[in-house]
Each structure stands twice: as C-alpha cells, then as structure tokens.
PDB file of C-alpha atoms in Angstrom:
ATOM      1  CA  MET A   1     -45.095  56.901  54.178  1.00 60.00           C
ATOM      2  CA  THR A   2     -43.540  53.463  53.852  1.00 70.00           C
ATOM      3  CA  LYS A   3     -40.133  52.589  55.181  1.00 75.00           C
ATOM      4  CA  ASN A   4     -37.820  50.346  53.215  1.00 80.00           C
ATOM      5  CA  GLY A   5     -35.590  47.886  55.022  1.00 81.00           C
ATOM      6  CA  PHE A   6     -35.612  44.765  57.128  1.00 82.00           C
ATOM      7  CA  THR A   7     -37.056  44.305  60.561  1.00 89.00           C
ATOM      8  CA  LEU A   8     -34.960  42.990  63.408  1.00 90.00           C
ATOM      9  CA  THR A   9     -36.979  39.764  63.365  1.00 92.00           C
ATOM     10  CA  GLU A  10     -36.175  39.157  59.698  1.00 90.00           C
ATOM     11  CA  LEU A  11     -32.468  39.712  60.316  1.00 92.00           C
ATOM     12  CA  ILE A  12     -32.471  37.323  63.271  1.00 94.00           C
ATOM     13  CA  VAL A  13     -34.212  34.639  61.184  1.00 94.00           C
ATOM     14  CA  VAL A  14     -31.578  34.998  58.441  1.00 94.00           C
ATOM     15  CA  VAL A  15     -28.722  34.778  60.974  1.00 95.00           C
ATOM     16  CA  VAL A  16     -30.251  31.651  62.548  1.00 95.00           C
ATOM     17  CA  ILE A  17     -30.653  29.995  59.133  1.00 95.00           C
ATOM     18  CA  LEU A  18     -27.031  30.812  58.228  1.00 94.00           C
ATOM     19  CA  GLY A  19     -25.896  29.386  61.566  1.00 93.00           C
ATOM     20  CA  ILE A  20     -27.761  26.136  60.937  1.00 92.00           C
ATOM     21  CA  LEU A  21     -26.285  25.835  57.439  1.00 92.00           C
ATOM     22  CA  ALA A  22     -22.774  26.478  58.779  1.00 89.00           C
ATOM     23  CA  THR A  23     -23.272  23.847  61.485  1.00 89.00           C
ATOM     24  CA  LEU A  24     -24.141  21.298  58.809  1.00 89.00           C
ATOM     25  CA  ALA A  25     -21.416  22.294  56.327  1.00 87.00           C
ATOM     26  CA  ILE A  26     -18.310  22.733  58.506  1.00 88.00           C
ATOM     27  CA  PRO A  27     -17.919  19.081  59.645  1.00 85.00           C
ATOM     28  CA  ASN A  28     -18.233  17.912  56.034  1.00 87.00           C
ATOM     29  CA  PHE A  29     -15.610  20.449  55.001  1.00 89.00           C
ATOM     30  CA  PHE A  30     -13.131  19.047  57.526  1.00 87.00           C
ATOM     31  CA  LYS A  31     -13.816  15.477  56.340  1.00 88.00           C
ATOM     32  CA  VAL A  32     -13.112  16.516  52.756  1.00 91.00           C
ATOM     33  CA  MET A  33      -9.887  18.242  53.830  1.00 89.00           C
ATOM     34  CA  GLU A  34      -8.698  15.152  55.736  1.00 89.00           C
ATOM     35  CA  ASN A  35      -9.551  12.865  52.795  1.00 91.00           C
ATOM     36  CA  THR A  36      -7.511  15.139  50.530  1.00 93.00           C
ATOM     37  CA  LYS A  37      -4.544  14.911  52.898  1.00 92.00           C
ATOM     38  CA  ALA A  38      -4.885  11.116  52.981  1.00 93.00           C
ATOM     39  CA  LYS A  39      -4.755  11.053  49.175  1.00 96.00           C
ATOM     40  CA  GLU A  40      -1.557  13.117  49.401  1.00 95.00           C
ATOM     41  CA  ALA A  41      -0.043  10.427  51.639  1.00 95.00           C
ATOM     42  CA  VAL A  42      -1.103   7.599  49.319  1.00 97.00           C
ATOM     43  CA  ALA A  43       0.488   9.387  46.353  1.00 96.00           C
ATOM     44  CA  SER A  44       3.721   9.866  48.319  1.00 96.00           C
ATOM     45  CA  LEU A  45       3.696   6.219  49.409  1.00 97.00           C
ATOM     46  CA  HIS A  46       3.429   5.187  45.761  1.00 97.00           C
ATOM     47  CA  GLN A  47       6.466   7.391  45.050  1.00 96.00           C
ATOM     48  CA  ILE A  48       8.360   5.677  47.875  1.00 95.00           C
ATOM     49  CA  ARG A  49       7.364   2.275  46.484  1.00 96.00           C
ATOM     50  CA  ALA A  50       8.643   3.221  43.034  1.00 96.00           C
ATOM     51  CA  GLY A  51      11.866   4.535  44.558  1.00 94.00           C
ATOM     52  CA  GLU A  52      12.312   1.345  46.565  1.00 94.00           C
ATOM     53  CA  HIS A  53      11.875  -0.789  43.451  1.00 95.00           C
ATOM     54  CA  ILE A  54      14.513   1.236  41.608  1.00 94.00           C
ATOM     55  CA  TYR A  55      16.830   0.978  44.622  1.00 92.00           C
ATOM     56  CA  ARG A  56      16.291  -2.790  44.779  1.00 93.00           C
ATOM     57  CA  TYR A  57      16.991  -3.127  41.074  1.00 93.00           C
ATOM     58  CA  GLU A  58      20.305  -1.289  41.498  1.00 93.00           C
ATOM     59  CA  GLU A  59      21.384  -2.649  44.918  1.00 90.00           C
ATOM     60  CA  ASN A  60      19.662  -6.072  45.003  1.00 91.00           C
ATOM     61  CA  ALA A  61      17.938  -5.162  48.289  1.00 90.00           C
ATOM     62  CA  TYR A  62      15.410  -2.627  49.495  1.00 90.00           C
ATOM     63  CA  TRP A  63      16.666   0.506  51.186  1.00 84.00           C
ATOM     64  CA  PRO A  64      17.458  -0.340  54.822  1.00 78.00           C
ATOM     65  CA  SER A  65      15.030  -0.498  57.673  1.00 65.00           C
ATOM     66  CA  GLY A  66      14.865   2.356  60.127  1.00 62.00           C
ATOM     67  CA  ALA A  67      14.721   5.052  57.493  1.00 60.00           C
ATOM     68  CA  GLY A  68      12.425   7.429  59.298  1.00 66.00           C
ATOM     69  CA  ASP A  69      13.307  10.882  58.095  1.00 82.00           C
ATOM     70  CA  ASN A  70      11.601  12.546  55.123  1.00 90.00           C
ATOM     71  CA  ALA A  71      14.840  14.283  54.085  1.00 89.00           C
ATOM     72  CA  ALA A  72      16.854  11.037  54.230  1.00 88.00           C
ATOM     73  CA  ILE A  73      14.220   9.223  52.180  1.00 89.00           C
ATOM     74  CA  ASN A  74      14.299  12.071  49.647  1.00 90.00           C
ATOM     75  CA  ALA A  75      18.081  11.918  49.365  1.00 87.00           C
ATOM     76  CA  GLN A  76      18.388   8.138  49.134  1.00 87.00           C
ATOM     77  CA  LEU A  77      15.432   7.431  46.842  1.00 89.00           C
ATOM     78  CA  ASN A  78      15.621  10.694  44.865  1.00 88.00           C
ATOM     79  CA  LEU A  79      12.123  11.828  45.913  1.00 91.00           C
ATOM     80  CA  SER A  80      10.547  15.125  46.902  1.00 89.00           C
ATOM     81  CA  LEU A  81       8.579  14.381  50.069  1.00 91.00           C
ATOM     82  CA  ASP A  82       7.589  17.475  52.031  1.00 88.00           C
ATOM     83  CA  THR A  83      10.156  18.275  54.729  1.00 88.00           C
ATOM     84  CA  GLY A  84       8.871  21.687  55.821  1.00 88.00           C
ATOM     85  CA  ALA A  85       7.398  22.577  59.187  1.00 86.00           C
ATOM     86  CA  GLU A  86       3.905  22.709  57.652  1.00 87.00           C
ATOM     87  CA  ARG A  87       4.025  19.134  56.314  1.00 91.00           C
ATOM     88  CA  ASN A  88       1.068  16.835  56.957  1.00 92.00           C
ATOM     89  CA  TRP A  89       2.848  13.452  57.068  1.00 93.00           C
ATOM     90  CA  ASP A  90       6.043  11.856  58.343  1.00 93.00           C
ATOM     91  CA  TYR A  91       7.276   8.833  56.414  1.00 93.00           C
ATOM     92  CA  SER A  92       9.262   5.813  57.560  1.00 92.00           C
ATOM     93  CA  ILE A  93      10.424   2.588  55.945  1.00 93.00           C
ATOM     94  CA  THR A  94      10.864  -0.893  57.399  1.00 91.00           C
ATOM     95  CA  ALA A  95      12.703  -3.226  55.042  1.00 89.00           C
ATOM     96  CA  ASP A  96      14.811  -6.311  54.594  1.00 86.00           C
ATOM     97  CA  ALA A  97      16.350  -7.758  51.433  1.00 83.00           C
ATOM     98  CA  SER A  98      13.066  -8.920  49.900  1.00 89.00           C
ATOM     99  CA  THR A  99      10.226  -6.920  51.497  1.00 92.00           C
ATOM    100  CA  PHE A 100       9.483  -3.425  52.693  1.00 93.00           C
ATOM    101  CA  THR A 101       6.690  -1.450  54.279  1.00 94.00           C
ATOM    102  CA  ALA A 102       6.526   2.321  54.031  1.00 95.00           C
ATOM    103  CA  THR A 103       4.381   4.113  56.591  1.00 95.00           C
ATOM    104  CA  ALA A 104       2.892   7.591  56.463  1.00 95.00           C
ATOM    105  CA  THR A 105       2.058   8.936  59.931  1.00 93.00           C
ATOM    106  CA  ARG A 106      -0.231  11.957  60.127  1.00 93.00           C
ATOM    107  CA  ILE A 107       1.080  14.849  62.167  1.00 91.00           C
ATOM    108  CA  GLY A 108      -0.939  17.729  63.483  1.00 82.00           C
ATOM    109  CA  LYS A 109      -4.641  17.625  64.281  1.00 77.00           C
ATOM    110  CA  ALA A 110      -5.272  14.049  63.121  1.00 74.00           C
ATOM    111  CA  ALA A 111      -2.027  12.571  64.444  1.00 75.00           C
ATOM    112  CA  ASP A 112      -3.516   9.109  65.089  1.00 80.00           C
ATOM    113  CA  ASN A 113      -3.887   8.314  61.371  1.00 90.00           C
ATOM    114  CA  THR A 114      -1.385   6.033  59.587  1.00 94.00           C
ATOM    115  CA  ILE A 115      -1.325   4.632  56.061  1.00 96.00           C
ATOM    116  CA  THR A 116       1.037   1.916  54.816  1.00 96.00           C
ATOM    117  CA  ILE A 117       2.153   0.436  51.512  1.00 97.00           C
ATOM    118  CA  ASP A 118       4.187  -2.709  50.894  1.00 96.00           C
ATOM    119  CA  GLU A 119       6.351  -3.919  48.013  1.00 94.00           C
ATOM    120  CA  ASP A 120       3.270  -5.280  46.210  1.00 96.00           C
ATOM    121  CA  GLY A 121       1.446  -1.943  46.384  1.00 95.00           C
ATOM    122  CA  GLU A 122      -1.049  -3.059  49.033  1.00 96.00           C
ATOM    123  CA  ILE A 123      -2.400  -0.032  50.902  1.00 96.00           C
ATOM    124  CA  GLY A 124      -3.309  -0.452  54.565  1.00 93.00           C
ATOM    125  CA  GLY A 125      -4.150   1.621  57.572  1.00 82.00           C
TER     126      GLY A 125
END
C-alpha cells in the first residue's frame, strides 16, 4: 500500500526556498515603492512649476517665499496636491520676483528624502 502526500522534509525544503525568495524580493519591492513615490513628487513639482509660471505671468512675480503648506499652495496656484493624513510629501516654495525653488520633503518612513525644482525645471535632490 502506497501513501500519497509529502514528507516533512519536503515541506521544510519548500518553506526554506520560499523564505529565501522572499528575502531576495522584499527589499526590491520597497525600492520600487519608494521610486514610485519619488515620481509622484516630481510630477507634483512640475505642477507647482506650471502654477508658478501662470502666477508670475498674472502678477509679475512668483508666489511669495515661505509658502510651506500643501493646502495654501493648492489654493493660491489652483493645484490639487495631497493634503490628507496619508500623504507622502510636504511641499514648500522659496521665491523672489524672478526665481523660485519648490521643495518636496518626504514624510513617513523615508523622511530624509527631498526633491527640488526651480523656475527652469531643473530637478535636484
């Protein structure tokens, strides 16, 4: 009489292999997630840049320095930056009459990450 099924040794080998694969895959997954969030910030910075150019066209100066609140930036530049508690980035603007720099500062797990854009569209950080 033959018994169908797996031995304990076979099950342990499968679990060990799955553990090794997970160990290799999880760090890459987090890198991909963080890169995606960085692309979100770059897209929002381009929106801020476009809004600043429209504001400068209408007011002959960039929107004032010290603008560091997502909701205020949304209201003044007619944007839709995330303002909820689950947002990934806080945005701020430093400007004078002829130049500006918008900064996205990562909040949460990777809070040391910042990305900037200037009036010429140069991305930094």
